[in-house]
Coordinates of C-alpha atoms in Angstrom, one line a residue:
M376 CA -15.4 -4.7 47.6
G377 CA -14.4 -8.2 46.3
A378 CA -11.9 -8.8 43.6
P379 CA -13.2 -8.6 40.1
A380 CA -14.0 -11.9 38.5
V381 CA -11.6 -13.2 35.9
S382 CA -13.0 -14.9 32.9
P383 CA -12.0 -18.7 32.9
A384 CA -11.1 -18.6 29.3
R385 CA -8.3 -16.1 30.1
V386 CA -6.7 -17.9 32.9
G387 CA -4.0 -20.5 32.5
R388 CA -1.4 -22.4 34.3
Y389 CA 0.6 -19.1 34.8
G390 CA -2.2 -16.9 35.6
S391 CA -4.4 -14.7 33.3
M392 CA -3.0 -13.9 29.9
T393 CA -4.0 -11.5 27.2
A394 CA -5.3 -12.7 23.9
V395 CA -2.7 -13.5 21.3
P396 CA -3.6 -12.3 17.8
T397 CA -4.2 -15.2 15.4
V398 CA -2.3 -15.6 12.2
S399 CA -5.4 -15.0 10.2
R400 CA -5.9 -11.6 12.1
W401 CA -2.1 -10.8 11.5
W402 CA -2.5 -11.6 7.8
S403 CA -5.7 -9.7 7.3
S404 CA -4.2 -6.6 9.0
R405 CA -1.7 -6.3 6.2
S406 CA -2.4 -4.4 3.0
A407 CA -2.6 -6.0 -0.4
P408 CA 0.9 -4.8 -1.4
Q409 CA 2.4 -6.1 2.0
R410 CA 0.6 -9.5 1.4
I411 CA 2.3 -9.8 -2.1
D412 CA 5.5 -8.8 -0.7
L413 CA 5.3 -11.4 2.1
Y414 CA 4.3 -14.0 -0.2
T415 CA 7.0 -13.5 -2.8
R416 CA 9.7 -13.1 -0.1
W417 CA 8.8 -16.4 1.6
S418 CA 8.3 -18.2 -1.8
F419 CA 12.0 -17.5 -2.5
Y420 CA 13.2 -18.2 0.9
S421 CA 11.5 -21.6 1.4
Y422 CA 12.3 -22.8 -2.0
L423 CA 16.0 -21.7 -2.0
G424 CA 16.6 -22.4 1.7
A425 CA 14.8 -25.8 1.9
G426 CA 14.7 -26.9 -1.7
L427 CA 18.2 -27.2 -2.6
P428 CA 19.4 -29.3 0.4
L429 CA 16.3 -31.5 0.0
L430 CA 16.9 -32.1 -3.7
A431 CA 20.6 -32.6 -3.2
L432 CA 19.8 -35.3 -0.6
A433 CA 17.3 -36.9 -3.0
V434 CA 20.0 -36.9 -5.8
T435 CA 22.4 -38.3 -3.4
G436 CA 20.2 -41.2 -2.3
S437 CA 19.7 -42.2 -6.0
D438 CA 23.3 -42.8 -6.8
L439 CA 25.1 -43.5 -3.7
E440 CA 26.5 -47.0 -4.2
D441 CA 29.4 -46.2 -6.6
A442 CA 29.9 -42.6 -5.4
R443 CA 33.0 -41.2 -3.7
V444 CA 31.8 -40.7 0.0
A445 CA 34.0 -37.6 0.4
G446 CA 32.7 -36.0 -2.7
V447 CA 29.1 -36.6 -1.9
R448 CA 29.7 -35.2 1.7
S449 CA 31.3 -32.1 0.1
F450 CA 28.5 -31.9 -2.2
L451 CA 25.8 -31.9 0.5
V452 CA 27.8 -29.3 2.7
G453 CA 28.2 -27.2 -0.4
S454 CA 24.5 -27.3 -1.2
V455 CA 23.6 -26.0 2.2
V456 CA 26.2 -23.2 1.8
T457 CA 24.9 -22.3 -1.6
A458 CA 21.4 -22.4 -0.3
V459 CA 22.4 -19.7 2.3
A460 CA 24.2 -17.6 -0.4
A461 CA 21.1 -17.8 -2.6
V462 CA 18.7 -16.7 0.1
V463 CA 21.0 -13.8 1.0
L464 CA 21.0 -12.9 -2.9
A465 CA 17.3 -13.1 -3.0
S466 CA 16.8 -11.1 0.2
R467 CA 19.1 -8.2 -1.0
G468 CA 17.6 -8.3 -4.6
L469 CA 14.1 -8.0 -3.2
A470 CA 15.2 -5.3 -0.9
A471 CA 16.7 -3.5 -3.8
H472 CA 13.3 -3.2 -5.5
R473 CA 12.0 -1.1 -2.7
T474 CA 15.1 1.2 -2.2
G475 CA 16.0 1.4 -6.0
Q476 CA 19.6 0.8 -5.1
R477 CA 22.0 -1.8 -6.7
I478 CA 23.3 -4.6 -4.6
P479 CA 27.1 -5.2 -4.5
V480 CA 28.6 -7.4 -7.2
R481 CA 30.2 -9.4 -4.8
T482 CA 26.9 -10.8 -3.5
P483 CA 25.9 -12.6 -6.7
G484 CA 29.5 -13.4 -7.4
L485 CA 29.9 -15.3 -4.1
A486 CA 26.6 -17.2 -4.7
L487 CA 27.7 -18.3 -8.2
G488 CA 31.2 -19.4 -7.0
A489 CA 29.6 -21.4 -4.1
A490 CA 27.3 -23.1 -6.7
A491 CA 30.3 -23.8 -9.2
V492 CA 32.4 -25.4 -6.4
T493 CA 29.4 -27.4 -5.2
G494 CA 28.6 -28.6 -8.7
A495 CA 32.2 -29.6 -9.3
L496 CA 32.3 -31.6 -6.0
G497 CA 29.1 -33.4 -7.0
V498 CA 30.5 -34.2 -10.4
W499 CA 33.7 -35.6 -8.8
G500 CA 31.7 -37.5 -6.2
F501 CA 29.0 -39.2 -8.5
S502 CA 31.2 -39.9 -11.5
A503 CA 33.4 -42.6 -9.7
G504 CA 31.3 -45.6 -10.9
A505 CA 31.7 -47.6 -14.1
E506 CA 28.2 -46.7 -15.3
P507 CA 26.8 -43.3 -16.0
A508 CA 25.1 -41.7 -13.1
P509 CA 22.1 -39.5 -13.7
A510 CA 23.1 -37.7 -10.3
T511 CA 26.2 -36.3 -12.1
S512 CA 24.2 -34.0 -14.3
W513 CA 21.9 -32.8 -11.6
A514 CA 24.7 -32.3 -9.3
I515 CA 26.0 -29.3 -11.3
A516 CA 22.5 -28.2 -12.4
L517 CA 20.9 -28.0 -8.9
P518 CA 23.2 -25.4 -7.3
L519 CA 23.7 -23.4 -10.5
G520 CA 20.0 -23.4 -11.1
M521 CA 19.1 -22.3 -7.5
V522 CA 21.5 -19.3 -7.8
L523 CA 19.8 -18.3 -11.2
T524 CA 16.5 -18.4 -9.4
A525 CA 17.7 -16.2 -6.7
G526 CA 19.2 -13.9 -9.4
S527 CA 15.8 -13.4 -10.9
T528 CA 15.4 -10.6 -8.3
I529 CA 18.1 -8.6 -9.9
W530 CA 18.4 -10.0 -13.6
S531 CA 15.9 -9.5 -16.4
T532 CA 14.3 -12.4 -18.2
R533 CA 16.6 -11.9 -21.3
Q534 CA 19.7 -11.8 -19.0
L535 CA 18.7 -15.1 -17.4
A536 CA 18.2 -17.0 -20.7
G537 CA 22.1 -17.3 -21.5
P538 CA 22.9 -18.6 -18.0
S539 CA 20.1 -21.0 -18.1
V540 CA 21.3 -22.5 -21.4
L541 CA 24.8 -22.7 -20.1
V542 CA 23.7 -24.6 -17.1
G543 CA 22.1 -27.1 -19.5
V544 CA 25.5 -27.3 -21.5
L545 CA 27.5 -27.9 -18.4
A546 CA 25.0 -30.6 -17.2
G547 CA 25.1 -32.3 -20.7
A548 CA 28.9 -32.2 -20.7
A549 CA 29.0 -33.6 -17.2
A550 CA 26.8 -36.5 -18.4
A551 CA 29.1 -37.0 -21.5
V552 CA 32.2 -37.0 -19.2
D553 CA 30.6 -39.6 -16.9
G554 CA 30.2 -41.9 -19.9
S555 CA 26.7 -41.2 -21.3
E556 CA 26.3 -41.3 -25.1
A557 CA 26.2 -38.2 -27.0
V558 CA 22.5 -38.2 -27.9
T559 CA 21.7 -39.0 -24.2
A560 CA 24.0 -36.2 -23.1
V561 CA 22.3 -33.7 -25.4
V562 CA 18.9 -34.7 -24.3
V563 CA 19.8 -34.4 -20.7
G564 CA 21.4 -31.0 -21.3
A565 CA 18.4 -29.7 -23.2
T566 CA 16.0 -31.0 -20.6
I567 CA 17.9 -29.5 -17.7
A568 CA 18.2 -26.2 -19.6
V569 CA 14.5 -25.9 -20.3
T570 CA 13.6 -26.9 -16.7
V571 CA 16.0 -24.5 -15.1
Y572 CA 14.7 -21.6 -17.5
A573 CA 11.1 -22.5 -16.6
V574 CA 11.7 -22.3 -13.0
V575 CA 13.6 -19.1 -13.2
L576 CA 10.8 -17.5 -15.5
A577 CA 8.2 -18.5 -12.8
F578 CA 10.1 -16.8 -10.0
R579 CA 11.0 -14.0 -12.3
F580 CA 7.2 -13.5 -13.0
S581 CA 6.6 -13.2 -9.2
V582 CA 9.1 -10.5 -8.9
W583 CA 7.4 -8.7 -11.9
V584 CA 4.1 -9.0 -10.1
L585 CA 5.6 -7.5 -6.9
D586 CA 7.2 -4.6 -8.9
V587 CA 3.8 -3.8 -10.5
V588 CA 2.0 -3.9 -7.0
L589 CA 4.6 -1.7 -5.4
E590 CA 4.5 0.8 -8.2
M591 CA 0.7 0.8 -8.0
D592 CA 0.9 1.5 -4.3
R593 CA 3.4 4.2 -4.8
T594 CA 1.2 5.7 -7.6
R595 CA -1.8 5.7 -5.2
G596 CA 0.2 7.6 -2.6
V597 CA 1.1 10.2 -5.3
Q598 CA -2.5 10.5 -6.2
L599 CA -3.4 11.2 -2.6
Q600 CA -0.8 13.8 -2.3
L601 CA -2.0 15.5 -5.5
A602 CA -5.7 15.5 -4.2
V603 CA -4.4 17.2 -0.9
A604 CA -2.4 19.7 -3.0
E605 CA -5.4 20.4 -5.2
E606 CA -7.4 21.0 -2.1
R607 CA -4.8 23.4 -0.8
L608 CA -4.8 25.4 -3.9
R609 CA -8.6 25.6 -3.7
F610 CA -8.2 26.9 -0.2
A611 CA -5.5 29.4 -1.3
R612 CA -7.8 30.6 -4.2
D613 CA -10.7 31.1 -1.6
L614 CA -8.5 33.0 0.8
H615 CA -7.0 35.1 -1.9
D616 CA -10.6 35.9 -3.2
V617 CA -11.6 37.0 0.3
M618 CA -8.4 38.8 1.5
G619 CA -7.4 40.3 -1.8
R620 CA -10.5 42.6 -2.5
N621 CA -11.0 43.6 1.2
L622 CA -7.1 44.4 1.8
S623 CA -7.0 46.4 -1.3
A624 CA -10.1 48.4 -0.1
I625 CA -8.4 48.9 3.2
A626 CA -5.3 50.1 1.6
V627 CA -7.2 52.7 -0.6
K628 CA -9.4 53.7 2.2
S629 CA -6.5 54.2 4.6
Q630 CA -4.8 56.4 2.1
L631 CA -7.9 58.5 1.8
A632 CA -8.4 58.6 5.6
G633 CA -4.8 59.9 6.1
E634 CA -5.3 62.5 3.4
L635 CA -8.4 63.7 5.1
V636 CA -6.8 63.8 8.6
R637 CA -4.0 65.9 7.1
R638 CA -6.7 68.3 5.8
A639 CA -8.6 68.2 9.0
R640 CA -11.8 67.1 7.1
P641 CA -14.6 65.5 9.2
E642 CA -15.1 62.8 6.7
A643 CA -12.0 61.0 8.0
A644 CA -14.0 59.6 10.7
D645 CA -16.3 57.9 8.4
E646 CA -13.5 56.5 6.4
V647 CA -11.9 55.1 9.6
A648 CA -15.2 53.4 10.5
D649 CA -15.5 52.0 7.1
I650 CA -11.9 50.6 7.4
H651 CA -12.9 49.0 10.7
R652 CA -16.1 47.6 9.1
I653 CA -14.0 46.0 6.3
A654 CA -11.6 44.6 8.7
E655 CA -14.2 42.9 10.8
E656 CA -15.9 41.5 7.6
S657 CA -12.6 40.2 6.4
L658 CA -11.8 38.5 9.8
R659 CA -15.3 36.9 9.7
E660 CA -14.7 35.6 6.1
V661 CA -11.4 34.3 6.8
R662 CA -12.9 32.3 9.7
E663 CA -15.4 30.8 7.5
V664 CA -12.8 29.8 5.0
V665 CA -10.8 28.1 7.6
R666 CA -13.9 26.3 8.9
G667 CA -14.8 25.1 5.4
Y668 CA -18.2 26.8 5.3
R669 CA -17.6 29.6 2.9
S670 CA -19.4 28.8 -0.5
T671 CA -19.3 25.1 0.4
D672 CA -22.5 23.3 0.2
L673 CA -23.3 19.7 0.4
S674 CA -23.2 19.3 -3.4
S675 CA -19.6 20.7 -3.5
E676 CA -18.6 18.2 -0.6
L677 CA -20.1 15.3 -2.6
A678 CA -18.3 16.3 -5.8
G679 CA -15.1 16.8 -3.9
A680 CA -15.5 13.4 -2.2
R681 CA -16.0 11.7 -5.6
S682 CA -13.0 13.5 -7.0
V683 CA -10.6 12.5 -4.1
L684 CA -11.7 8.9 -4.0
R685 CA -11.3 8.5 -7.7
A686 CA -7.9 10.1 -7.5
A687 CA -7.0 7.6 -4.9
G688 CA -8.1 4.8 -7.3
V689 CA -11.4 4.0 -5.6
A690 CA -14.4 3.8 -8.0
C691 CA -17.0 6.2 -6.4
T692 CA -20.6 6.7 -7.3
V693 CA -22.7 9.4 -5.9
Q694 CA -26.6 9.5 -6.1
G695 CA -29.0 12.2 -5.0
V696 CA -26.7 15.3 -5.8
D697 CA -29.8 17.3 -7.0
D698 CA -31.5 17.0 -3.7
A699 CA -28.4 18.3 -1.8
G700 CA -28.8 22.0 -2.8
A701 CA -32.3 22.1 -1.6
L702 CA -31.6 21.2 2.0
P703 CA -31.2 23.9 4.8
E704 CA -27.9 25.2 5.4
P705 CA -27.4 23.7 8.8
V706 CA -28.4 20.3 7.5
Q707 CA -25.9 20.6 4.6
A708 CA -23.2 21.7 7.0
A709 CA -23.8 18.7 9.4
L710 CA -23.8 16.2 6.4
G711 CA -20.8 17.8 4.9
W712 CA -18.9 16.7 8.1
V713 CA -20.2 13.2 7.5
V714 CA -18.9 13.1 4.1
R715 CA -15.5 14.3 5.0
E716 CA -15.1 11.8 7.9
A717 CA -16.3 8.9 5.8
V718 CA -13.9 9.7 2.9
T719 CA -11.1 9.9 5.4
N720 CA -12.0 6.5 6.9
V721 CA -12.2 5.0 3.4
L722 CA -8.7 6.3 2.5
R723 CA -7.1 5.5 5.8
H724 CA -8.7 2.4 7.3
S725 CA -9.6 0.3 4.2
R726 CA -8.3 -1.2 1.0
A727 CA -11.4 -0.1 -0.8
A728 CA -11.9 -0.5 -4.5
E729 CA -15.5 0.8 -4.7
C730 CA -17.4 3.4 -2.7
G731 CA -21.1 4.3 -3.0
I732 CA -22.6 7.6 -1.6
V733 CA -26.5 7.8 -1.6
L734 CA -28.5 10.8 -0.5
T735 CA -32.3 10.3 -0.1
R736 CA -35.1 12.5 1.4
A737 CA -38.4 11.1 2.6
D738 CA -41.0 12.0 5.3
G739 CA -39.3 15.1 6.6
E740 CA -35.9 13.7 7.0
V741 CA -32.7 13.2 4.9
R742 CA -30.5 10.2 4.9
L743 CA -26.9 9.9 3.9
T744 CA -25.5 6.4 3.3
V745 CA -21.7 5.8 2.5
T746 CA -20.8 2.2 1.7
N747 CA -17.3 0.8 0.8
D748 CA -15.5 -2.6 0.6
G749 CA -12.1 -3.6 1.5
V750 CA -12.7 -3.6 5.2
P751 CA -10.0 -5.3 7.1
G752 CA -10.8 -8.2 9.3
D753 CA -10.1 -6.3 12.6
A754 CA -12.1 -3.1 11.8
A755 CA -14.2 -2.2 14.7
G756 CA -16.3 0.6 13.2
T757 CA -15.6 2.8 16.1
G758 CA -13.3 5.8 16.6
S759 CA -13.1 9.4 17.8
G760 CA -14.1 10.7 14.4
L761 CA -17.3 8.8 14.4
A762 CA -18.0 9.5 18.1
G763 CA -17.7 13.3 17.3
L764 CA -20.1 12.8 14.5
R765 CA -22.6 11.2 16.7
E766 CA -22.4 14.0 19.1
R767 CA -22.8 16.6 16.4
L768 CA -25.8 15.0 14.7
A769 CA -27.5 14.2 18.1
G770 CA -27.3 18.0 18.8
A771 CA -29.2 18.4 15.7
G772 CA -31.8 15.6 16.3
G773 CA -30.2 13.1 14.1
T774 CA -28.6 9.7 14.4
L775 CA -25.5 8.0 12.9
D776 CA -25.1 4.3 12.3
A777 CA -21.8 2.5 11.5
A778 CA -21.9 -1.3 10.8
R779 CA -19.8 -3.9 9.1
H780 CA -21.4 -6.4 6.7
G781 CA -18.7 -8.9 5.6
D782 CA -16.0 -7.1 3.9
R783 CA -18.2 -3.9 3.5
F784 CA -18.7 -1.1 5.8
Q785 CA -21.8 1.1 6.0
L786 CA -22.2 4.6 7.4
T787 CA -25.7 6.0 7.7
A788 CA -26.5 9.6 8.9
T789 CA -30.1 10.6 9.4
L790 CA -31.3 14.3 10.1
P791 CA -34.6 15.9 10.2
T792 CA -34.8 18.5 7.3
G793 CA -36.1 21.2 9.5
S794 CA -33.4 20.9 12.2
A795 CA -30.9 23.6 12.8
G796 CA -27.7 21.8 13.3

């Protein structure tokens, strides 16, 4: 046999290569909370890590003629150090939101210390000229403002107001020391204070949004756990209803049979036979409970699906419940499996906000359609669960279709109403 052909698209300079997932696929594979977390995190990192050095360089270029070279160089180096410290502070602050732990006091302390030293070096470097230099005020405002922005991950809006005003006061004082008029120094200080606080508030709002999204995600997980716990309680009640009555009957009849045996009465054999019958019946009913068949019709499955989805925060509508009870039991059992698998896929493999379940009967067949949104970009619509459902429905003369339409996924099961699934 010849060697299998290799697609030219998959052959490069170094031989065949597997497809590399694109950035869009990587992004779409993330859940909404993960996307918000990544966006917030990298907004902080890019602004703090690149923003401070670039702005410091811009300020330096605007007033370099009369500045002290050593002071300016030290200011630029300090800006890089402060940027690194601010990124570390933001990273640990955001991580604290997930773990609920406090970060060490030394982390913001070192960042503020680096910013203060950098600002002092900038003021010393830019205040060497005879004329007031605008860079003097920004030299102290930029590093301190960046650290306050990083601190918005751990400090509240009210706690950030005072330090923002202090940055403006220091910037105004630096302008006054550099020779600016009192009115000019006040205007500069007020402008810088408002600017710093506005930027800090913008990033603080991003942190608040992240907190809300993470809390909603945790709440949804708790709701799912409560739905599972409710189902377990229902199962426990069913098991108690089955075994409680039968075991009580077995206990009473065992005592009666024992007494009849001691008296050598022939009725003992009948009682023992009755005990055996009750035990066999109990075993059968327990198996039915475990398999989910006991007193569980399609109407109950549809109601349970709606309850579980709504508990998970998915808006669910069910149509055709009235027709479910009139279907033959084998058909209800088969469609019950479809409902369970569909609900499981919605909860596990989508970020659905809406789900619709429609049951219709026409021309001797019944059709169950489950549609949901929030399908990730790499959803293939296949899996062992769906394959098992296809086999189960095929044995009953039915079909199963699963297809994706944009961001929506539709599962359609069809069965003849007279089949014995």
